[in-house]
Coordinates of C-alpha atoms in Angstrom, one line a residue:
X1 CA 0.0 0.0 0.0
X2 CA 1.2 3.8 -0.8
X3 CA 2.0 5.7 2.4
X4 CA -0.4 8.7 2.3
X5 CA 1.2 12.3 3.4
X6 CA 0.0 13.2 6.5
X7 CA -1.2 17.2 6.1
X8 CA -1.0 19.1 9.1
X9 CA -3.1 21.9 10.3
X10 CA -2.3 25.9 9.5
X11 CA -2.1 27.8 12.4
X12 CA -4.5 30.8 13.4
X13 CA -3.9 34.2 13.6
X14 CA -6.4 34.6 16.1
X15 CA -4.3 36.3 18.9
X16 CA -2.5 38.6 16.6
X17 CA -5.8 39.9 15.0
X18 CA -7.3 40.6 18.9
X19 CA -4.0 42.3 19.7
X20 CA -3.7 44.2 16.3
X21 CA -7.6 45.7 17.1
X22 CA -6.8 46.6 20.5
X23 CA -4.1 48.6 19.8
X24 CA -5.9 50.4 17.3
X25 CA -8.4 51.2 19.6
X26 CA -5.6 52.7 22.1
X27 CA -4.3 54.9 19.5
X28 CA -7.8 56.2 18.4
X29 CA -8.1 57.7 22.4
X30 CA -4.9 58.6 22.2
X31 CA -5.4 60.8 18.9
X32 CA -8.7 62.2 20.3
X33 CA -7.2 63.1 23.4
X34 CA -4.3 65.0 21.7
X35 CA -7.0 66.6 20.0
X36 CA -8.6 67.5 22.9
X37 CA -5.5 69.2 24.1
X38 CA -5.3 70.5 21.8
X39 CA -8.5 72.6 20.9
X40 CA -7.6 73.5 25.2
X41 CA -4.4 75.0 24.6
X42 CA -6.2 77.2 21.3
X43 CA -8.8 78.4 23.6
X44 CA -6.5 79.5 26.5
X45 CA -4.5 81.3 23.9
X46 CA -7.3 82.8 22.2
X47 CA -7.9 84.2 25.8
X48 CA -4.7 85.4 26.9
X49 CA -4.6 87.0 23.6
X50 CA -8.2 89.0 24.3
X51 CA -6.8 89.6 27.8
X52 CA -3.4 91.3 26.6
X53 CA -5.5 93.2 24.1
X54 CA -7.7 94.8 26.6
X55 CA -4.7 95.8 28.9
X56 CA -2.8 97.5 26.1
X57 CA -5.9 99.0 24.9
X58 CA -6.4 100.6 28.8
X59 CA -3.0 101.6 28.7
X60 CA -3.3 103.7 25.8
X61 CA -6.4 104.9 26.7
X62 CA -4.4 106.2 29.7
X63 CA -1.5 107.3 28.4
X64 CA -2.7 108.2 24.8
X65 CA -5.8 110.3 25.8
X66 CA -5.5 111.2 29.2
X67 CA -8.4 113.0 30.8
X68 CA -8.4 115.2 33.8
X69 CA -11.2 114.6 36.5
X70 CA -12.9 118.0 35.6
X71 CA -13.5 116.4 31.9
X72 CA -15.2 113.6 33.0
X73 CA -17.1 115.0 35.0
X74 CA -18.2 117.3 32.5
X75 CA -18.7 114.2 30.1
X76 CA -20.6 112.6 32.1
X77 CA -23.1 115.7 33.1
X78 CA -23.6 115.5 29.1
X79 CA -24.2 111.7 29.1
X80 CA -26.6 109.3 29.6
X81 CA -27.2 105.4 30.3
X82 CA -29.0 103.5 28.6
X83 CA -29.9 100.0 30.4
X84 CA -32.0 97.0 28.9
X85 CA -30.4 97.4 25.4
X86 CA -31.1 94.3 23.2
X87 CA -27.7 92.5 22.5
X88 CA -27.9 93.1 18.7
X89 CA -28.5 96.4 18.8
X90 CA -25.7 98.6 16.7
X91 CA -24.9 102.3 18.2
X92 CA -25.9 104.0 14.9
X93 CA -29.6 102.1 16.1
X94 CA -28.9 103.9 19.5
X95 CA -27.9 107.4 17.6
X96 CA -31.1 107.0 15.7
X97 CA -33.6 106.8 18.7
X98 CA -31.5 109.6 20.8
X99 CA -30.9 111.9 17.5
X100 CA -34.0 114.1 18.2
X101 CA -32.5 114.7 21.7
X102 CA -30.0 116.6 20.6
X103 CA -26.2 116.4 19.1
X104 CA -24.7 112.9 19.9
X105 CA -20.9 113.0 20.2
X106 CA -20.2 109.6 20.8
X107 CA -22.3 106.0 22.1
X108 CA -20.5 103.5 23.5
X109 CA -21.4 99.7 24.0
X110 CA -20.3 98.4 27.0
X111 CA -18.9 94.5 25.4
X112 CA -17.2 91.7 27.9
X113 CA -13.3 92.1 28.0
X114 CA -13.2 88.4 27.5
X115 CA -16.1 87.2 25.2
X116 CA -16.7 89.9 23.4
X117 CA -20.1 90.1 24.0
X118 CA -22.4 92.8 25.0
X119 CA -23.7 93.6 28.2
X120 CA -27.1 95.1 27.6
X121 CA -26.6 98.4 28.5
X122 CA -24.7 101.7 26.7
X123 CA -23.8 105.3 27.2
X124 CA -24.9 108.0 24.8
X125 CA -22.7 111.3 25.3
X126 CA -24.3 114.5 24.0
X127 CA -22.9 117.5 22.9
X128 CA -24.8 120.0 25.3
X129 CA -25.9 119.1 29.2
X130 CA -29.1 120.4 28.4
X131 CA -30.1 117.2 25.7
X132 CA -29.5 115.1 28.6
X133 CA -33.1 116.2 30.1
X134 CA -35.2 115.7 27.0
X135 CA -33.3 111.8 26.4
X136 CA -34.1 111.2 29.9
X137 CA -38.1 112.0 28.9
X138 CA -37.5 108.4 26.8
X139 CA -37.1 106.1 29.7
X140 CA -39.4 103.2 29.2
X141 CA -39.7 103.6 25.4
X142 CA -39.4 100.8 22.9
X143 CA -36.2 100.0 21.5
X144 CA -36.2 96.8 19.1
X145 CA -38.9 95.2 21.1
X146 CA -37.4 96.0 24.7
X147 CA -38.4 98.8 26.9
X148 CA -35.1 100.5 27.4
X149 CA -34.1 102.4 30.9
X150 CA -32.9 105.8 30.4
X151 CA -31.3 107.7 32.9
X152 CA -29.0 110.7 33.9
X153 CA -25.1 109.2 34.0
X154 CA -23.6 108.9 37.4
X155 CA -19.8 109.9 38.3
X156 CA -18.2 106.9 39.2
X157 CA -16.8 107.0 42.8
X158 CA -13.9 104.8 43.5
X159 CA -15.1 101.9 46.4
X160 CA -18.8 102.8 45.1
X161 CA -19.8 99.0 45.4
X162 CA -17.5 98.6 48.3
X163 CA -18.4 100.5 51.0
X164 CA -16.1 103.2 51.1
X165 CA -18.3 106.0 49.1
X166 CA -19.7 107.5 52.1
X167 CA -16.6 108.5 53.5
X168 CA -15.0 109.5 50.3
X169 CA -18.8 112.1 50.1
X170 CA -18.3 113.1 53.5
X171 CA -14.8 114.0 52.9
X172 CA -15.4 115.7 49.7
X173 CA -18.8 117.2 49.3
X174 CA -19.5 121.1 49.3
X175 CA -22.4 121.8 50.6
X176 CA -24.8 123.6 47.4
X177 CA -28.1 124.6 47.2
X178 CA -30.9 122.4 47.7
X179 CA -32.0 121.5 44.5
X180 CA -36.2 120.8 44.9
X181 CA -38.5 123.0 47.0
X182 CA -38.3 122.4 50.7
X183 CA -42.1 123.1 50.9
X184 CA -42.5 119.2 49.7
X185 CA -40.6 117.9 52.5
X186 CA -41.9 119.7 55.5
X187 CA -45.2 119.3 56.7
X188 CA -47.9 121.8 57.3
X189 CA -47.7 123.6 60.8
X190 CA -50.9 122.4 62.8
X191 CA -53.2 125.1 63.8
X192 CA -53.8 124.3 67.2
X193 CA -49.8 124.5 69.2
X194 CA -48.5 121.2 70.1
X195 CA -48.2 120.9 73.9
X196 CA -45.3 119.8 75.8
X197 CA -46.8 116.5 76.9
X198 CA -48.4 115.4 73.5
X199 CA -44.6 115.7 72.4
X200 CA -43.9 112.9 74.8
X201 CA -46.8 110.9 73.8
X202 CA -49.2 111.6 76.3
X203 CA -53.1 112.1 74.2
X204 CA -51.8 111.1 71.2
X205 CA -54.1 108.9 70.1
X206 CA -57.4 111.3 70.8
X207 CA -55.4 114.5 68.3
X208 CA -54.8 111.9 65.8
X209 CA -58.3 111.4 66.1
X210 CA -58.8 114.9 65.6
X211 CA -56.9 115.7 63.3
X212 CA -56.4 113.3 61.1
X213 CA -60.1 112.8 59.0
X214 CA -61.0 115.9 56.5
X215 CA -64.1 117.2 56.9
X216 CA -65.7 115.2 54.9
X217 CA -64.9 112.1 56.5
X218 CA -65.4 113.7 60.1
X219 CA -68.9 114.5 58.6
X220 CA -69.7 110.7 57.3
X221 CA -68.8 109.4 60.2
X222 CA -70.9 111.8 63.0
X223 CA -73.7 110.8 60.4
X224 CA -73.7 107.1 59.8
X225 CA -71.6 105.7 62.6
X226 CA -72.2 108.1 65.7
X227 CA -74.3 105.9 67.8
X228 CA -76.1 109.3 68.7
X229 CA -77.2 109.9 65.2
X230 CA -80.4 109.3 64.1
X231 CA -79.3 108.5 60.8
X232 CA -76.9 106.0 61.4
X233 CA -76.2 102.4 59.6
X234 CA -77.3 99.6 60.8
X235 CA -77.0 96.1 60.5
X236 CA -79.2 94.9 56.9
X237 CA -79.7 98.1 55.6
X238 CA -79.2 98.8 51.8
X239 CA -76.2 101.0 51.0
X240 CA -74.5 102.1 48.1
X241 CA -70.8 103.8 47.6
X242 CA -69.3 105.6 45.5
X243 CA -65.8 105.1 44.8
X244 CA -62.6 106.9 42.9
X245 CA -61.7 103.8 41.4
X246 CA -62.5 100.8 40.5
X247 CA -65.4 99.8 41.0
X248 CA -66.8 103.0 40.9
X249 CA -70.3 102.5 42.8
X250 CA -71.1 99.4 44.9
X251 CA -74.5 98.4 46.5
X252 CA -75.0 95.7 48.7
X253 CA -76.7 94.7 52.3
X254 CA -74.7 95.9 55.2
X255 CA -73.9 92.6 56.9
X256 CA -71.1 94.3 59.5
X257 CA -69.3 97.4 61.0
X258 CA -66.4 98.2 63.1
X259 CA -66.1 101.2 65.1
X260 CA -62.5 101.8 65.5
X261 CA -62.5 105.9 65.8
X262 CA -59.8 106.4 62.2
X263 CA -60.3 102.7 61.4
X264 CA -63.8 102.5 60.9
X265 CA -64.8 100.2 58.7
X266 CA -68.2 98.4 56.9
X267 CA -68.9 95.4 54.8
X268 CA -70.8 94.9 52.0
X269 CA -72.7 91.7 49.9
X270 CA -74.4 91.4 46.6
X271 CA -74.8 88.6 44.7
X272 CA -73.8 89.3 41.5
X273 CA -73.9 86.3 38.7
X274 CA -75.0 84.0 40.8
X275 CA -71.8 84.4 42.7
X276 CA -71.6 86.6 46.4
X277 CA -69.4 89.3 46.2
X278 CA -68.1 91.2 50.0
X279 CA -66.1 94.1 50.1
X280 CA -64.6 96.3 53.0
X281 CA -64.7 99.7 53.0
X282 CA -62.9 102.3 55.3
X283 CA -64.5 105.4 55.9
X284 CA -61.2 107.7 56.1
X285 CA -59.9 106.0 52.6
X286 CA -59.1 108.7 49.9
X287 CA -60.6 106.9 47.4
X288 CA -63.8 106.7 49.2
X289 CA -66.4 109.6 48.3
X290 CA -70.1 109.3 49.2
X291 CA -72.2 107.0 51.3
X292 CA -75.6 106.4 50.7
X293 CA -78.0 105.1 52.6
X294 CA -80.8 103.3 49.7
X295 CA -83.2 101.5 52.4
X296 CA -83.1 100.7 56.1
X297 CA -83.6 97.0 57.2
X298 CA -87.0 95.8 57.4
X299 CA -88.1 96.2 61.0
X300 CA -86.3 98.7 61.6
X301 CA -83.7 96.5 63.2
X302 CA -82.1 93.2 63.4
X303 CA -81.5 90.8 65.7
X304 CA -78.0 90.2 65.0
X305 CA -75.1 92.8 64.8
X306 CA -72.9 90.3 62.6
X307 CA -75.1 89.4 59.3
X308 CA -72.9 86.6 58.2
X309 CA -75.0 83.7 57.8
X310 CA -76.3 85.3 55.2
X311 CA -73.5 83.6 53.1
X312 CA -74.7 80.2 53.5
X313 CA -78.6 81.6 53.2
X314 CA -79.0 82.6 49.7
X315 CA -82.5 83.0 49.9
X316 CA -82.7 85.1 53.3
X317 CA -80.0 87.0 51.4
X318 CA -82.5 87.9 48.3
X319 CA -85.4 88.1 50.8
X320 CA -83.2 90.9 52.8
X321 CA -82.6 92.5 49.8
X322 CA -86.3 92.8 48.5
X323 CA -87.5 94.1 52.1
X324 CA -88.8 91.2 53.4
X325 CA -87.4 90.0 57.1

């Protein structure tokens, strides 16, 4: 018999391929995190760049255009800020809503020292102090959908934020003229003389009373709350008021008072819609102007001082309010 060749078996690659895809896979992190670094190190340069450009530009601000204190100070009398500005906002926008104001010298954009960005606000410097007046009549007026803040420039004070202003003002204000009528600050002189003791607190309570209510209101309440009037409110009784505001007049059942001398105060129910409606009135409240007295409960009187069951009582409710007890 012929020998047959024995054939042996190739050998696998197996381990080399597992070790070949591994490595790959190291030296794809590796890539990305050199990539990383970088887009890290661009970033921080980018910065340091924006940073050294904003120092030299302050140092020739300094030393190229120097300014006394006196000129800013006069700048500033001639400027204005300008808060709420939209972010896309241009200053020839900003010239175009002030130019009716007056002649604009200059508007600046206050923009991030590091970003770029703007900040939302500006200054708009005039030519004349006295344009500064009518810009300020623009405060709350729309500027590319926003409603802008416009006010008179401040001086800036060194340690403003800090603390340290109210010294530096102490130390350095002159005393001027008082700018707005002192007439607005002090009060009237009362008629009758203030005595020693009601200085010290002593009665204060009973010349508040007098002196407090107008004479209107001193008249309302001798009428309908003076317990010795024949006229006054009581409990169910149909009143009306009249108002300075909203609502204007209000009529409703009288289902409660308090007499509490300036304090006095009523209530008031109506159902209006199918819903109850209560409201308090003060008698010594400016916007209050006439009380009117439409009907007096049926009877005469009722037996209760407090009339609030009437909430859960509908129907005694509209029964009370058609004259019926």
């Amino acid at each position: 018999m012929a020998d047959v060749p024995t054939t042996e078996p190739a050998p696998t690659n197996v381990e080399d391929n597992t070790v070949d895809i591994a490595d790959d896979e190291e030296s794809k992190e590796i890539l990305l995190m050199k990539q990383r670094v970088e887009e890290m190190e661009r970033e921080a340069k980018k910065l340091r760049e924006l940073q050294a450009a904003a120092e030299a530009g302050s140092e020739a601000d300094e030393n190229g255009n120097p300014e006394s204190e006196e000129d800013k100070a006069a700048s500033d009398t001639r400027s204005i800020y300008v808060g709420n500005v939209d972010y896309a906002a241009t200053p020839e926008e900003i010239q175009v809503h002030f130019q009716a104001c007056g002649v604009i010298n200059r508007v600046t954009i206050i923009c991030d020292k590091f970003t770029g960005h703007p900040k939302g606000y500006a200054y708009v410097e005039f030519a004349e102090p006295e344009h500064v007046d009518a810009a300020v009549a623009l405060d709350n007026s729309l500027f590319r959908g926003r409603l802008i803040k416009v006010t008179a420039k401040r001086t800036n004070i060194p340690g403003y934020n800090r603390g340290r202003a109210y010294c530096l003002l102490v130390a350095t204000a002159q005393p001027a003229a008082y700018p707005f009528s002192k007439t607005a600050l002090t009060p009237p002189l009362p008629k009758q003389p203030i005595s020693p003791g009601l200085r010290q607190g002593k009665g204060l309570v009973e010349y508040l009373h007098k002196t407090l209510p107008t004479p209107e209101k001193k008249a309302l309440l001798e009428k309908f709350f003076s317990r010795r009037s024949n006229q006054q409110l009581q409990p169910g009784s149909i009143v009306t008021v009249l108002q300075d505001q909203a609502p204007t007049q209000f009529t409703g059942v009288l289902i409660a008072m308090r007499r509490r001398g300036q304090a006095t105060s009523f209530r008031l129910r109506n159902v209006l819609q199918r819903t109850g409606v209560e409201m308090q009135f003060f008698v010594n409240s400016p916007s209050l102007k006439e009380i009117k007295l439409v009907r007096p409960p049926p009877g005469g009187r009722m037996r209760r001082a407090k009339l609030f069951y009437l909430r859960d009582a509908p129907d005694k409710m509209s029964m009370l309010a058609g004259g019926k007890k």
